[in-house]
Amino acid sequence: MQNGQTYLWKGFRPMNERLRKGTSLKDELNNLCESLTPKRYTKGEIIYQAGDLDDSVYFIKTGKVKLAYLDESGRKLTLNILGEGEILGEMSLVGEKRRELMAQALQESRIYSINSARFLNFLEERPWLTLELIALFGQRTREIEHKLEDLVFKDIPTRLSRQLLRLISEHGEETAEGTEIDFKITHKELADLIGSARENTTSALNRLAREGILDKHRYRIIVKDAERLKEKSSP
């Protein structure tokens, strides 16, 4: 505290002075990346694998990316799907040297790579963004906790219902028929999101379609009755 001003650490501008700017992490990263060239990834292309040495933070300009855990037997659990304006690889900012997860493009994407040292300098010049970044760490920790809770305590139909609700909340577009997930998703990709076999996921998905809760066609899913889906998510 100096002259009534709060500093996060030495060398930073006064916190309340900078907060008045009201700019978000996404806005500031867009500004930072104006001088960079995004890399284009095709659908299915790997951005990084578990075990890779990599100290970059990635910022999604366009497209979708899934983060997944792959065990030694090849089984996959997708932890999250990220979209435009989101970051991944943020654990390099707190000392991660080798990647623990796999990052893969779900569709054609353009993604910026920012060296962690440059990203930390970027934060030093914009200390108000550290609060947003801390909130992001907390949010992603909670998402993993909820995923583990679902895997341990919920059956497949309930896990599927809960996951579909998350997808329409984070990636939904309103249409005349209902809320559509704004990217193509296969039954196998859904199964990886809920820790289930594809056959069991397909069976649960077909049941929801028969009940009129959703419609599916050519890897597109439209939730027609979100309220009934919520009922299915908490038996």
Coordinates of N, CA and C in Angstrom, one line a residue:
M1 N 0.9 -1.2 0.0 CA 0.0 0.0 0.0 C 0.9 1.2 0.0
Q2 N 0.7 2.1 -1.0 CA 1.5 3.3 -1.1 C 0.6 4.5 -1.4
N3 N 0.5 5.5 -0.6 CA -0.3 6.7 -0.9 C -1.8 6.3 -1.1
G4 N -2.2 5.3 -0.3 CA -3.6 4.9 -0.5 C -3.9 4.0 -1.7
Q5 N -2.8 3.6 -2.4 CA -3.0 2.8 -3.6 C -2.6 1.4 -3.3
T6 N -3.3 0.4 -3.9 CA -3.0 -1.0 -3.7 C -2.2 -1.5 -4.8
Y7 N -1.1 -2.2 -4.5 CA -0.2 -2.8 -5.5 C -0.2 -4.4 -5.3
L8 N -0.2 -5.1 -6.4 CA -0.2 -6.6 -6.3 C 1.3 -7.0 -6.0
W9 N 2.2 -6.4 -6.6 CA 3.6 -6.6 -6.2 C 4.4 -5.4 -6.8
K10 N 5.7 -5.3 -6.3 CA 6.5 -4.2 -6.7 C 6.6 -4.0 -8.2
G11 N 6.5 -2.8 -8.7 CA 6.6 -2.5 -10.1 C 5.3 -2.4 -10.8
F12 N 4.2 -2.8 -10.2 CA 2.9 -2.7 -10.8 C 2.3 -1.4 -10.6
R13 N 1.5 -1.0 -11.5 CA 0.7 0.3 -11.3 C -0.3 0.1 -10.3
P14 N -0.9 1.2 -9.7 CA -1.9 1.1 -8.7 C -3.1 0.3 -9.2
M15 N -3.6 -0.7 -8.4 CA -4.6 -1.6 -8.8 C -5.9 -0.9 -9.2
N16 N -6.3 0.1 -8.3 CA -7.6 0.7 -8.6 C -7.5 1.6 -9.8
E17 N -6.4 2.2 -10.2 CA -6.2 3.0 -11.4 C -6.4 2.1 -12.6
R18 N -5.8 0.9 -12.6 CA -5.8 0.0 -13.8 C -7.2 -0.6 -13.9
L19 N -7.9 -0.9 -12.8 CA -9.2 -1.6 -12.9 C -10.2 -0.7 -13.6
R20 N -10.0 0.6 -13.5 CA -11.0 1.5 -14.1 C -11.0 1.3 -15.7
K21 N -9.9 0.8 -16.2 CA -9.9 0.5 -17.7 C -11.0 -0.5 -18.1
G22 N -11.3 -1.4 -17.2 CA -12.4 -2.3 -17.4 C -12.2 -3.3 -18.6
T23 N -11.0 -3.5 -19.0 CA -10.7 -4.4 -20.1 C -10.5 -5.8 -19.6
S24 N -11.0 -6.8 -20.4 CA -10.9 -8.2 -20.0 C -9.7 -8.9 -20.5
L25 N -9.4 -10.1 -20.0 CA -8.3 -10.9 -20.5 C -8.4 -11.1 -22.0
K26 N -9.6 -11.5 -22.5 CA -9.9 -11.7 -23.9 C -9.5 -10.5 -24.7
D27 N -10.0 -9.3 -24.3 CA -9.8 -8.0 -25.0 C -8.3 -7.8 -25.1
E28 N -7.6 -7.9 -24.0 CA -6.1 -7.6 -23.9 C -5.3 -8.6 -24.8
L29 N -5.8 -9.9 -24.8 CA -5.0 -10.8 -25.6 C -5.3 -10.6 -27.1
N30 N -6.5 -10.2 -27.4 CA -6.7 -9.8 -28.8 C -5.7 -8.7 -29.2
N31 N -5.6 -7.7 -28.3 CA -4.6 -6.6 -28.6 C -3.2 -7.1 -28.8
L32 N -2.8 -8.0 -27.8 CA -1.4 -8.5 -27.8 C -1.2 -9.3 -29.1
C33 N -2.1 -10.0 -29.6 CA -1.9 -11.0 -30.7 C -2.0 -10.3 -32.0
E34 N -2.3 -9.0 -32.1 CA -2.4 -8.3 -33.3 C -1.1 -8.3 -34.1
S35 N 0.0 -8.4 -33.3 CA 1.4 -8.5 -33.9 C 1.8 -9.9 -34.2
L36 N 1.0 -10.9 -33.9 CA 1.3 -12.3 -34.0 C 0.5 -12.9 -35.2
T37 N 1.0 -14.1 -35.7 CA 0.3 -14.8 -36.7 C -0.2 -16.1 -36.1
P38 N -1.5 -16.3 -36.2 CA -2.1 -17.6 -35.6 C -1.7 -18.8 -36.5
K39 N -1.6 -19.9 -35.9 CA -1.3 -21.2 -36.6 C -2.7 -21.8 -36.9
R40 N -2.8 -22.3 -38.1 CA -4.1 -23.0 -38.5 C -4.0 -24.5 -38.2
Y41 N -5.0 -25.0 -37.5 CA -5.1 -26.4 -37.2 C -6.3 -27.0 -37.9
T42 N -6.2 -28.2 -38.6 CA -7.3 -28.8 -39.2 C -8.0 -29.7 -38.1
K43 N -9.2 -30.1 -38.4 CA -10.0 -30.9 -37.5 C -9.2 -32.2 -37.2
G44 N -9.0 -32.5 -35.9 CA -8.3 -33.7 -35.5 C -6.8 -33.5 -35.3
E45 N -6.3 -32.3 -35.7 CA -4.9 -32.1 -35.5 C -4.5 -31.9 -34.1
I46 N -3.4 -32.4 -33.6 CA -2.9 -32.3 -32.3 C -2.2 -31.0 -32.1
I47 N -2.5 -30.3 -31.0 CA -1.8 -29.1 -30.7 C -0.6 -29.4 -29.8
Y48 N -0.9 -30.2 -28.7 CA 0.2 -30.8 -28.0 C -0.3 -32.1 -27.3
Q49 N 0.7 -33.0 -27.1 CA 0.4 -34.3 -26.5 C 0.9 -34.3 -25.0
A50 N 0.3 -35.2 -24.2 CA 0.8 -35.4 -22.9 C 2.3 -35.8 -22.9
G51 N 3.1 -35.2 -22.1 CA 4.5 -35.5 -22.1 C 5.3 -34.5 -22.9
D52 N 4.7 -33.7 -23.8 CA 5.4 -32.8 -24.6 C 6.1 -31.7 -23.7
L53 N 7.3 -31.3 -24.1 CA 7.9 -30.1 -23.5 C 7.4 -28.9 -24.1
D54 N 6.8 -28.0 -23.4 CA 6.1 -26.9 -24.0 C 5.8 -25.8 -22.9
D55 N 6.3 -24.6 -23.2 CA 6.1 -23.6 -22.2 C 5.2 -22.4 -22.7
S56 N 4.3 -22.7 -23.7 CA 3.5 -21.7 -24.3 C 2.1 -21.7 -23.7
V57 N 1.4 -20.6 -23.8 CA 0.0 -20.4 -23.5 C -0.6 -20.2 -24.9
Y58 N -1.8 -20.8 -25.1 CA -2.4 -20.8 -26.4 C -3.7 -20.0 -26.3
F59 N -4.0 -19.2 -27.2 CA -5.2 -18.3 -27.3 C -6.0 -18.6 -28.5
I60 N -7.2 -19.1 -28.4 CA -8.0 -19.5 -29.5 C -8.7 -18.3 -30.2
K61 N -8.3 -18.0 -31.4 CA -8.9 -17.0 -32.2 C -10.2 -17.4 -32.8
T62 N -10.2 -18.6 -33.4 CA -11.4 -19.2 -33.9 C -11.3 -20.7 -33.8
G63 N -12.5 -21.4 -33.7 CA -12.5 -22.8 -33.7 C -12.8 -23.4 -32.3
K64 N -12.6 -24.7 -32.2 CA -12.9 -25.4 -30.9 C -11.7 -26.4 -30.6
V65 N -11.4 -26.5 -29.4 CA -10.3 -27.4 -28.9 C -10.8 -28.2 -27.8
K66 N -10.4 -29.5 -27.8 CA -10.8 -30.4 -26.6 C -9.5 -30.7 -25.9
L67 N -9.6 -30.7 -24.6 CA -8.5 -31.1 -23.7 C -8.9 -32.5 -23.1
A68 N -8.0 -33.4 -23.2 CA -8.3 -34.8 -22.8 C -7.1 -35.5 -22.1
Y69 N -7.5 -36.4 -21.2 CA -6.5 -37.2 -20.5 C -6.5 -38.6 -21.2
L70 N -5.3 -39.1 -21.5 CA -5.2 -40.3 -22.2 C -4.3 -41.2 -21.3
D71 N -4.9 -42.4 -20.9 CA -4.1 -43.3 -20.1 C -3.2 -44.2 -20.9
E72 N -2.4 -45.0 -20.2 CA -1.5 -45.9 -20.9 C -2.1 -46.9 -21.8
S73 N -3.3 -47.3 -21.5 CA -4.0 -48.3 -22.3 C -4.7 -47.7 -23.6
G74 N -4.7 -46.3 -23.6 CA -5.3 -45.6 -24.8 C -6.7 -45.1 -24.5
R75 N -7.2 -45.4 -23.3 CA -8.5 -44.9 -23.0 C -8.5 -43.3 -22.8
K76 N -9.5 -42.7 -23.3 CA -9.5 -41.2 -23.3 C -10.7 -40.7 -22.5
L77 N -10.4 -39.6 -21.7 CA -11.5 -38.9 -21.0 C -11.3 -37.4 -21.4
T78 N -12.3 -36.9 -22.0 CA -12.2 -35.5 -22.4 C -12.7 -34.6 -21.2
L79 N -11.8 -33.7 -20.8 CA -12.1 -32.9 -19.6 C -12.9 -31.6 -20.0
N80 N -12.6 -31.1 -21.2 CA -13.2 -29.8 -21.5 C -13.1 -29.5 -23.0
I81 N -14.1 -28.7 -23.4 CA -14.0 -28.2 -24.8 C -14.0 -26.7 -24.7
L82 N -13.0 -26.1 -25.4 CA -12.8 -24.6 -25.3 C -13.1 -24.0 -26.7
G83 N -13.5 -22.8 -26.7 CA -13.8 -22.1 -27.9 C -13.2 -20.7 -28.1
E84 N -13.7 -20.0 -29.0 CA -13.1 -18.7 -29.3 C -12.9 -17.8 -28.1
G85 N -11.7 -17.2 -28.0 CA -11.5 -16.3 -26.9 C -11.0 -16.9 -25.6
E86 N -10.8 -18.2 -25.6 CA -10.4 -18.9 -24.4 C -8.9 -19.3 -24.5
I87 N -8.3 -19.6 -23.4 CA -6.9 -20.0 -23.4 C -6.7 -21.4 -22.9
L88 N -5.6 -22.0 -23.3 CA -5.2 -23.3 -22.8 C -3.7 -23.4 -22.7
G89 N -3.3 -24.4 -21.9 CA -1.8 -24.4 -21.6 C -1.4 -23.5 -20.5
E90 N -2.4 -23.0 -19.8 CA -2.1 -22.0 -18.7 C -1.2 -22.5 -17.6
M91 N -1.1 -23.9 -17.4 CA -0.4 -24.4 -16.4 C 1.1 -24.1 -16.5
S92 N 1.6 -23.8 -17.7 CA 3.0 -23.4 -17.9 C 3.3 -22.2 -17.2
L93 N 2.3 -21.4 -16.8 CA 2.6 -20.1 -16.1 C 2.9 -20.4 -14.6
V94 N 2.6 -21.6 -14.1 CA 2.9 -22.0 -12.7 C 3.9 -23.1 -12.6
G95 N 4.7 -23.2 -13.7 CA 5.8 -24.2 -13.6 C 5.7 -25.5 -14.3
E96 N 4.6 -25.8 -15.0 CA 4.5 -27.0 -15.7 C 5.4 -27.0 -16.9
K97 N 6.3 -28.0 -16.9 CA 7.3 -28.1 -18.0 C 6.8 -29.1 -19.1
R98 N 6.2 -30.2 -18.7 CA 5.7 -31.2 -19.6 C 4.1 -31.2 -19.5
R99 N 3.5 -31.3 -20.7 CA 2.1 -31.3 -20.7 C 1.5 -32.6 -20.1
E100 N 0.4 -32.4 -19.3 CA -0.2 -33.6 -18.7 C -1.4 -34.0 -19.5
L101 N -1.9 -33.1 -20.3 CA -3.1 -33.4 -21.1 C -2.8 -33.3 -22.6
M102 N -3.7 -33.8 -23.4 CA -3.7 -33.7 -24.9 C -4.6 -32.6 -25.3
A103 N -4.2 -31.7 -26.2 CA -5.0 -30.7 -26.8 C -5.2 -31.0 -28.3
Q104 N -6.4 -31.1 -28.7 CA -6.7 -31.4 -30.1 C -7.8 -30.5 -30.7
A105 N -7.6 -30.1 -31.9 CA -8.6 -29.3 -32.6 C -9.9 -30.1 -32.9
L106 N -11.0 -29.6 -32.5 CA -12.3 -30.3 -32.8 C -12.8 -29.9 -34.2
Q107 N -12.3 -28.8 -34.7 CA -12.7 -28.3 -36.0 C -11.6 -27.4 -36.5
E108 N -11.6 -26.9 -37.7 CA -10.6 -26.0 -38.2 C -10.5 -24.8 -37.2
S109 N -9.3 -24.6 -36.8 CA -9.1 -23.5 -35.8 C -7.9 -22.7 -36.1
R110 N -7.9 -21.4 -35.6 CA -6.7 -20.6 -35.7 C -6.4 -20.2 -34.2
I111 N -5.1 -20.5 -33.9 CA -4.7 -20.4 -32.5 C -3.3 -19.7 -32.4
Y112 N -3.2 -18.8 -31.5 CA -2.0 -18.1 -31.2 C -1.2 -18.8 -30.1
S113 N 0.1 -18.8 -30.3 CA 1.0 -19.4 -29.3 C 1.8 -18.3 -28.6
I114 N 1.7 -18.2 -27.3 CA 2.4 -17.1 -26.6 C 3.4 -17.7 -25.6
N115 N 4.6 -17.4 -25.7 CA 5.6 -17.9 -24.8 C 5.3 -17.5 -23.4
S116 N 5.5 -18.4 -22.4 CA 5.0 -18.1 -21.0 C 5.7 -16.9 -20.4
A117 N 7.0 -16.7 -20.8 CA 7.7 -15.5 -20.2 C 7.1 -14.2 -20.8
R118 N 6.7 -14.2 -22.0 CA 6.1 -13.1 -22.6 C 4.7 -12.9 -22.0
F119 N 4.0 -14.0 -21.7 CA 2.7 -13.9 -21.1 C 2.8 -13.3 -19.7
L120 N 3.8 -13.7 -18.9 CA 4.0 -13.2 -17.6 C 4.3 -11.7 -17.6
N121 N 5.1 -11.3 -18.6 CA 5.4 -9.8 -18.8 C 4.1 -9.1 -19.1
F122 N 3.3 -9.7 -19.9 CA 2.0 -9.1 -20.3 C 1.2 -8.9 -19.1
L123 N 1.2 -9.9 -18.1 CA 0.4 -9.7 -16.9 C 1.0 -8.7 -16.0
E124 N 2.3 -8.6 -15.9 CA 3.0 -7.6 -15.1 C 2.5 -6.1 -15.5
E125 N 2.3 -5.9 -16.8 CA 1.9 -4.6 -17.2 C 0.4 -4.4 -17.1
R126 N -0.4 -5.5 -16.8 CA -1.8 -5.4 -16.6 C -2.3 -6.2 -15.4
P127 N -1.9 -5.8 -14.2 CA -2.1 -6.6 -13.0 C -3.5 -6.9 -12.7
W128 N -4.5 -6.1 -13.2 CA -5.9 -6.4 -12.9 C -6.3 -7.7 -13.5
L129 N -5.6 -8.2 -14.6 CA -6.0 -9.4 -15.2 C -5.6 -10.6 -14.4
T130 N -4.7 -10.5 -13.4 CA -4.4 -11.6 -12.6 C -5.6 -12.2 -11.8
L131 N -6.5 -11.3 -11.5 CA -7.7 -11.7 -10.8 C -8.6 -12.6 -11.7
E132 N -8.7 -12.2 -12.9 CA -9.4 -13.0 -13.9 C -8.7 -14.3 -14.1
L133 N -7.4 -14.3 -14.2 CA -6.7 -15.6 -14.4 C -6.8 -16.5 -13.2
I134 N -6.8 -16.0 -12.0 CA -7.0 -16.8 -10.8 C -8.4 -17.4 -10.8
A135 N -9.4 -16.6 -11.2 CA -10.7 -17.1 -11.3 C -10.8 -18.2 -12.4
L136 N -10.1 -18.1 -13.4 CA -10.0 -19.2 -14.5 C -9.4 -20.5 -13.9
F137 N -8.3 -20.4 -13.1 CA -7.8 -21.5 -12.5 C -8.8 -22.2 -11.6
G138 N -9.5 -21.4 -10.8 CA -10.5 -21.9 -9.9 C -11.6 -22.6 -10.7
Q139 N -12.1 -22.0 -11.7 CA -13.2 -22.5 -12.5 C -12.8 -23.9 -13.1
R140 N -11.6 -24.0 -13.6 CA -11.2 -25.3 -14.3 C -11.0 -26.3 -13.2
T141 N -10.5 -26.0 -12.0 CA -10.4 -26.9 -10.9 C -11.8 -27.5 -10.6
R142 N -12.8 -26.6 -10.5 CA -14.1 -27.0 -10.1 C -14.7 -27.9 -11.2
E143 N -14.4 -27.6 -12.5 CA -14.9 -28.4 -13.6 C -14.4 -29.9 -13.5
I144 N -13.1 -30.0 -13.1 CA -12.5 -31.3 -12.9 C -13.2 -32.0 -11.8
E145 N -13.4 -31.3 -10.7 CA -14.0 -31.9 -9.5 C -15.4 -32.4 -9.8
H146 N -16.2 -31.6 -10.6 CA -17.5 -32.0 -11.0 C -17.5 -33.2 -11.9
K147 N -16.5 -33.2 -12.8 CA -16.3 -34.4 -13.7 C -16.1 -35.7 -12.9
L148 N -15.2 -35.6 -11.9 CA -14.9 -36.8 -11.1 C -16.1 -37.2 -10.3
E149 N -16.9 -36.2 -9.8 CA -18.1 -36.5 -9.0 C -19.1 -37.3 -9.9
D150 N -19.3 -36.8 -11.2 CA -20.2 -37.5 -12.1 C -19.7 -38.9 -12.4
L151 N -18.4 -39.1 -12.6 CA -17.9 -40.4 -12.9 C -18.1 -41.4 -11.8
V152 N -18.0 -40.9 -10.6 CA -18.0 -41.8 -9.4 C -19.5 -42.1 -9.0
F153 N -20.3 -41.0 -9.0 CA -21.6 -41.2 -8.4 C -22.8 -41.2 -9.3
K154 N -22.6 -40.9 -10.6 CA -23.8 -40.7 -11.5 C -23.8 -41.9 -12.6
D155 N -25.0 -42.3 -13.0 CA -25.0 -43.3 -14.0 C -24.9 -42.6 -15.4
I156 N -24.8 -43.4 -16.4 CA -24.5 -42.9 -17.8 C -25.6 -41.9 -18.3
P157 N -26.9 -42.3 -18.2 CA -28.0 -41.3 -18.6 C -27.9 -40.0 -17.9
T158 N -27.6 -40.0 -16.6 CA -27.5 -38.8 -15.8 C -26.2 -38.0 -16.3
R159 N -25.1 -38.7 -16.4 CA -23.9 -38.0 -16.9 C -24.1 -37.4 -18.3
L160 N -24.8 -38.1 -19.1 CA -25.0 -37.5 -20.5 C -25.9 -36.3 -20.4
S161 N -26.9 -36.3 -19.6 CA -27.8 -35.2 -19.5 C -27.1 -34.0 -18.9
R162 N -26.3 -34.2 -17.9 CA -25.5 -33.1 -17.3 C -24.5 -32.5 -18.3
Q163 N -23.9 -33.4 -19.1 CA -22.9 -32.9 -20.1 C -23.6 -32.1 -21.2
L164 N -24.7 -32.6 -21.7 CA -25.5 -31.9 -22.7 C -25.9 -30.5 -22.2
L165 N -26.3 -30.4 -21.0 CA -26.6 -29.1 -20.4 C -25.4 -28.2 -20.4
R166 N -24.2 -28.7 -20.0 CA -23.0 -27.9 -20.1 C -22.7 -27.4 -21.5
L167 N -22.9 -28.3 -22.4 CA -22.5 -28.0 -23.8 C -23.5 -26.9 -24.4
I168 N -24.8 -27.0 -24.1 CA -25.6 -25.9 -24.6 C -25.4 -24.6 -23.8
S169 N -25.0 -24.7 -22.6 CA -24.7 -23.5 -21.8 C -23.5 -22.8 -22.4
E170 N -22.4 -23.5 -22.7 CA -21.2 -23.0 -23.2 C -21.0 -22.8 -24.7
H171 N -21.7 -23.7 -25.4 CA -21.6 -23.7 -26.9 C -22.9 -23.7 -27.6
G172 N -24.0 -23.2 -27.0 CA -25.3 -23.3 -27.5 C -25.7 -22.1 -28.4
E173 N -26.4 -22.4 -29.4 CA -27.0 -21.3 -30.3 C -28.5 -21.5 -30.3
E174 N -29.3 -20.5 -30.1 CA -30.8 -20.6 -30.1 C -31.3 -20.7 -31.6
T175 N -32.1 -21.7 -31.8 CA -32.8 -21.8 -33.1 C -34.3 -22.0 -32.9
A176 N -35.0 -22.0 -34.0 CA -36.5 -22.2 -33.9 C -36.9 -23.5 -33.2
E177 N -36.0 -24.5 -33.3 CA -36.3 -25.8 -32.8 C -35.8 -26.0 -31.3
G178 N -34.9 -25.2 -30.9 CA -34.3 -25.3 -29.6 C -32.9 -24.8 -29.5
T179 N -32.1 -25.3 -28.6 CA -30.7 -24.8 -28.5 C -29.8 -25.9 -29.1
E180 N -29.1 -25.4 -30.1 CA -28.2 -26.3 -30.9 C -26.7 -26.2 -30.4
I181 N -26.1 -27.3 -30.2 CA -24.6 -27.3 -29.9 C -24.0 -26.8 -31.2
D182 N -23.1 -25.7 -31.1 CA -22.7 -25.0 -32.3 C -21.5 -25.7 -33.0
F183 N -21.2 -27.0 -32.8 CA -20.2 -27.7 -33.5 C -20.7 -29.1 -33.6
K184 N -20.1 -29.8 -34.6 CA -20.4 -31.2 -34.8 C -19.8 -32.0 -33.8
I185 N -20.5 -33.0 -33.2 CA -19.9 -33.9 -32.2 C -20.4 -35.3 -32.4
T186 N -19.5 -36.2 -32.4 CA -19.8 -37.6 -32.7 C -20.3 -38.3 -31.4
H187 N -20.9 -39.5 -31.5 CA -21.2 -40.3 -30.3 C -20.0 -40.7 -29.5
K188 N -18.9 -40.9 -30.2 CA -17.6 -41.3 -29.5 C -17.1 -40.1 -28.8
E189 N -17.2 -38.9 -29.3 CA -16.7 -37.7 -28.6 C -17.6 -37.4 -27.4
L190 N -18.9 -37.7 -27.5 CA -19.7 -37.5 -26.3 C -19.4 -38.5 -25.3
A191 N -19.1 -39.8 -25.7 CA -18.7 -40.9 -24.8 C -17.5 -40.5 -24.1
D192 N -16.5 -39.9 -24.8 CA -15.2 -39.5 -24.1 C -15.5 -38.4 -23.1
L193 N -16.5 -37.6 -23.3 CA -16.8 -36.5 -22.4 C -17.4 -37.0 -21.1
I194 N -18.1 -38.2 -21.1 CA -18.8 -38.7 -19.9 C -18.1 -40.0 -19.4
G195 N -17.0 -40.4 -20.0 CA -16.3 -41.6 -19.5 C -17.2 -42.9 -19.7
S196 N -17.7 -43.0 -20.9 CA -18.6 -44.2 -21.2 C -18.2 -44.8 -22.5
A197 N -18.6 -46.0 -22.7 CA -18.5 -46.6 -24.1 C -19.4 -46.0 -25.1
R198 N -19.0 -46.0 -26.3 CA -19.8 -45.3 -27.4 C -21.2 -46.0 -27.4
E199 N -21.3 -47.3 -27.3 CA -22.6 -48.0 -27.5 C -23.5 -47.5 -26.4
N200 N -23.0 -47.4 -25.2 CA -23.9 -47.0 -24.0 C -24.4 -45.6 -24.2
T201 N -23.4 -44.7 -24.7 CA -23.8 -43.3 -24.9 C -24.8 -43.2 -26.0
T202 N -24.7 -44.0 -27.1 CA -25.7 -44.0 -28.2 C -27.0 -44.4 -27.7
S203 N -27.1 -45.4 -26.9 CA -28.3 -45.9 -26.3 C -29.0 -44.8 -25.5
A204 N -28.3 -44.1 -24.6 CA -28.8 -43.1 -23.8 C -29.3 -41.9 -24.6
L205 N -28.5 -41.6 -25.7 CA -28.8 -40.5 -26.6 C -30.1 -40.8 -27.3
N206 N -30.2 -42.0 -27.8 CA -31.4 -42.4 -28.6 C -32.7 -42.3 -27.7
R207 N -32.5 -42.7 -26.4 CA -33.6 -42.6 -25.5 C -34.1 -41.2 -25.3
L208 N -33.2 -40.2 -25.2 CA -33.6 -38.8 -25.1 C -34.3 -38.3 -26.3
A209 N -33.8 -38.8 -27.5 CA -34.4 -38.4 -28.8 C -35.9 -39.0 -28.9
R210 N -36.1 -40.2 -28.4 CA -37.4 -40.8 -28.5 C -38.4 -40.1 -27.6
E211 N -37.9 -39.6 -26.5 CA -38.7 -38.8 -25.5 C -39.0 -37.4 -26.0
G212 N -38.4 -37.0 -27.1 CA -38.6 -35.6 -27.6 C -37.8 -34.6 -26.9
I213 N -36.8 -35.0 -26.1 CA -36.0 -34.0 -25.4 C -35.0 -33.3 -26.3
L214 N -34.5 -34.1 -27.3 CA -33.5 -33.6 -28.2 C -33.7 -34.2 -29.6
D215 N -33.0 -33.6 -30.6 CA -33.0 -34.1 -31.9 C -31.6 -34.2 -32.4
K216 N -31.2 -35.2 -33.1 CA -29.9 -35.4 -33.6 C -29.9 -35.8 -35.0
H217 N -28.9 -35.2 -35.8 CA -28.9 -35.5 -37.2 C -27.5 -35.1 -37.7
R218 N -26.8 -36.0 -38.4 CA -25.5 -35.7 -39.0 C -24.5 -35.0 -38.0
Y219 N -24.4 -35.6 -36.8 CA -23.5 -35.1 -35.8 C -23.9 -33.7 -35.2
R220 N -25.1 -33.3 -35.4 CA -25.7 -32.1 -34.9 C -26.7 -32.5 -33.8
I221 N -26.7 -31.8 -32.7 CA -27.6 -32.0 -31.6 C -28.3 -30.8 -31.2
I222 N -29.7 -30.8 -31.2 CA -30.5 -29.7 -30.8 C -31.3 -30.2 -29.5
V223 N -31.1 -29.4 -28.4 CA -31.9 -29.7 -27.2 C -33.2 -29.0 -27.4
K224 N -34.3 -29.7 -27.4 CA -35.6 -29.1 -27.6 C -36.3 -28.8 -26.3
D225 N -36.0 -29.5 -25.3 CA -36.7 -29.3 -24.0 C -35.6 -29.3 -22.9
A226 N -35.0 -28.2 -22.6 CA -34.0 -28.1 -21.6 C -34.5 -28.4 -20.2
E227 N -35.7 -28.0 -19.9 CA -36.3 -28.3 -18.6 C -36.4 -29.8 -18.3
R228 N -36.8 -30.5 -19.2 CA -36.9 -32.0 -19.0 C -35.5 -32.6 -19.0
L229 N -34.6 -32.0 -19.7 CA -33.2 -32.5 -19.6 C -32.6 -32.2 -18.2
K230 N -32.9 -31.1 -17.6 CA -32.5 -30.8 -16.3 C -33.1 -31.8 -15.3
E231 N -34.3 -32.2 -15.5 CA -34.9 -33.2 -14.6 C -34.1 -34.5 -14.7
K232 N -33.7 -34.9 -15.9 CA -32.9 -36.1 -16.1 C -31.5 -36.0 -15.5
S233 N -31.0 -34.8 -15.3 CA -29.6 -34.6 -14.8 C -29.5 -34.7 -13.3
S234 N -30.6 -34.7 -12.6 CA -30.6 -34.8 -11.2 C -31.7 -35.7 -10.6
P235 N -31.5 -37.1 -10.9 CA -32.5 -38.0 -10.4 C -32.5 -38.1 -8.9

